[in-house]
CSV table of C-alpha atoms in Angstrom, one decimal:
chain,number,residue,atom,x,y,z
A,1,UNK,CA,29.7,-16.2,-19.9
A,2,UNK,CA,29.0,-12.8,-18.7
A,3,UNK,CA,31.4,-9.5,-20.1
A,4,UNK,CA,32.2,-6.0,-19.5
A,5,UNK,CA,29.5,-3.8,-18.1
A,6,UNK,CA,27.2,-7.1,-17.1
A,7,UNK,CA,29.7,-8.8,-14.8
A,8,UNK,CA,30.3,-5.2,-12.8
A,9,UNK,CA,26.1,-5.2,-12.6
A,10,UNK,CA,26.2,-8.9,-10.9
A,11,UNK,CA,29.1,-7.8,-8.6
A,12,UNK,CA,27.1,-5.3,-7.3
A,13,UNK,CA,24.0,-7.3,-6.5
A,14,UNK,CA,26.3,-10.3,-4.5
A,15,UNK,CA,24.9,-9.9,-0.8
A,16,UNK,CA,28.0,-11.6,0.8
A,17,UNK,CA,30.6,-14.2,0.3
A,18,UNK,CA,30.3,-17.0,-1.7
A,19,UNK,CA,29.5,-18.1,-4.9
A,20,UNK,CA,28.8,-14.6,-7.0
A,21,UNK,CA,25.9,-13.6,-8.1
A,22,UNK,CA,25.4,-13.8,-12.0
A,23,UNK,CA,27.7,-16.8,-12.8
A,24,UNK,CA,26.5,-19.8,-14.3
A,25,UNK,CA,27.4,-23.3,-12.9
A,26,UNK,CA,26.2,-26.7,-13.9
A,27,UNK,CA,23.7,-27.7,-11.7
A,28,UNK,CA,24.9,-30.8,-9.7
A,29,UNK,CA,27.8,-28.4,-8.4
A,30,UNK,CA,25.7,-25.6,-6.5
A,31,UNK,CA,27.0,-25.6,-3.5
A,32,UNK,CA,25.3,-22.4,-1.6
A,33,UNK,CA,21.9,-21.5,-1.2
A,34,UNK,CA,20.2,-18.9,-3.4
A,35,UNK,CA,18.0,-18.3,-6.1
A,36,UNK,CA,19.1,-19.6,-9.6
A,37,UNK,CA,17.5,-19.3,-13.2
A,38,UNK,CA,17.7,-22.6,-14.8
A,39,UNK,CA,19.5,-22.0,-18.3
A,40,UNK,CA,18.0,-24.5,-19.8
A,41,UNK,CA,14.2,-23.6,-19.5
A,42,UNK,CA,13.6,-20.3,-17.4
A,43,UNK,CA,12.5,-21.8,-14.4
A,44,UNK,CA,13.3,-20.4,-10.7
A,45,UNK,CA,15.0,-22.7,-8.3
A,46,UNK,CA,15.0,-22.0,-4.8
A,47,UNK,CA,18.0,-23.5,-3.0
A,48,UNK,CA,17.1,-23.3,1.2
A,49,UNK,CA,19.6,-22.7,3.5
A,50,UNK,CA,21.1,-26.3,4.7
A,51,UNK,CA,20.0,-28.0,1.2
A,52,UNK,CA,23.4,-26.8,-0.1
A,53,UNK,CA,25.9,-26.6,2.8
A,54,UNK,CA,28.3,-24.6,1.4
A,55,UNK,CA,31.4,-26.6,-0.2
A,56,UNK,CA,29.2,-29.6,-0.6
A,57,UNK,CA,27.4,-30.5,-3.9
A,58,UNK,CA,23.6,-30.2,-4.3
A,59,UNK,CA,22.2,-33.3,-3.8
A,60,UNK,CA,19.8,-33.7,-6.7
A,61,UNK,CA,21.0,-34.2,-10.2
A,62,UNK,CA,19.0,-34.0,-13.3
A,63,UNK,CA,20.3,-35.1,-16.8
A,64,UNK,CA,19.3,-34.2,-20.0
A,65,UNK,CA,20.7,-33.4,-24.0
A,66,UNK,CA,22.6,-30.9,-23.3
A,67,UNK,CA,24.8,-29.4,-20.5
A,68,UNK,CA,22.4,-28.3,-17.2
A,69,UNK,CA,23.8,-24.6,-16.0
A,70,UNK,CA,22.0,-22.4,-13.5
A,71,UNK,CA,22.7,-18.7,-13.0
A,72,UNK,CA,22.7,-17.6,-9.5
A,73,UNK,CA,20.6,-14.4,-9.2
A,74,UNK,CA,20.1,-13.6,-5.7
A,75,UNK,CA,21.7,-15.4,-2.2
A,76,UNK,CA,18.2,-15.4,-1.2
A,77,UNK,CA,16.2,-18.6,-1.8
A,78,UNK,CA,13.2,-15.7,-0.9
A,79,UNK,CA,13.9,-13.6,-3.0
A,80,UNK,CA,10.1,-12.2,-4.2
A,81,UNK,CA,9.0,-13.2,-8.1
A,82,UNK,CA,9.0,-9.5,-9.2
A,83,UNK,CA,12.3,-8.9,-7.8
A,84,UNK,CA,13.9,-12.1,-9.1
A,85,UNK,CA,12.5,-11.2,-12.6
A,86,UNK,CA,14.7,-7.7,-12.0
A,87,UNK,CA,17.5,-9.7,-11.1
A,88,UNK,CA,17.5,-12.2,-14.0
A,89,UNK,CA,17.0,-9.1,-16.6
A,90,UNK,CA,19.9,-7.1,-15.0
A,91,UNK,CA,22.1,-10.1,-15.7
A,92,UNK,CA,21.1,-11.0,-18.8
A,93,UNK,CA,19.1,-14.1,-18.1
A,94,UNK,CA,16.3,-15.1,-19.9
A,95,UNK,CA,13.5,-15.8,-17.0
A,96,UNK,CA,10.2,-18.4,-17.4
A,97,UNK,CA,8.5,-17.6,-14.4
């Protein structure tokens, strides 16, 4: 759950409409395309455009121990490694890649 200064820092990096930037949403319910820090481990996952039509569910689903969240860092499933790194510290998100 972001607070104070850090949800003003991920409204300012949204790029347009949709699911903001810097939340974090189990990962069976992304529903836009992007570029999201998996919670759990640190990893980078690249949701294309048309994977994720928005309103729609991702269709993949991993389980595991414990609940599977995703932050959404960028609206760009592009977005370089360098800059996604900037984007995952400005939020607060631990990154492993």
């Amino acid at each position: 759950m972001l607070v104070g200064d850090r949800r003003m820092a991920s409204a300012n990096i949204t790029e347009r409409p949709g699911r903001q930037s810097g939340v974090s949403v189990p990962l069976d319910t992304i529903g836009s395309s992007g570029a999201y820090v998996c919670n759990w481990s640190g990893h980078l996952l690249r949701v294309p455009e048309g994977l994720a039509p928005v309103g729609r569910p991702l269709g993949l689903n991993i389980v595991g121990r414990e609940p599977l969240t995703v932050t959404k860092i960028s609206d760009d499933p592009d977005v370089s490694l360098t800059h996604a790194r900037t984007l995952a510290a400005s939020l607060g998100v631990t990154a492993g890649f």
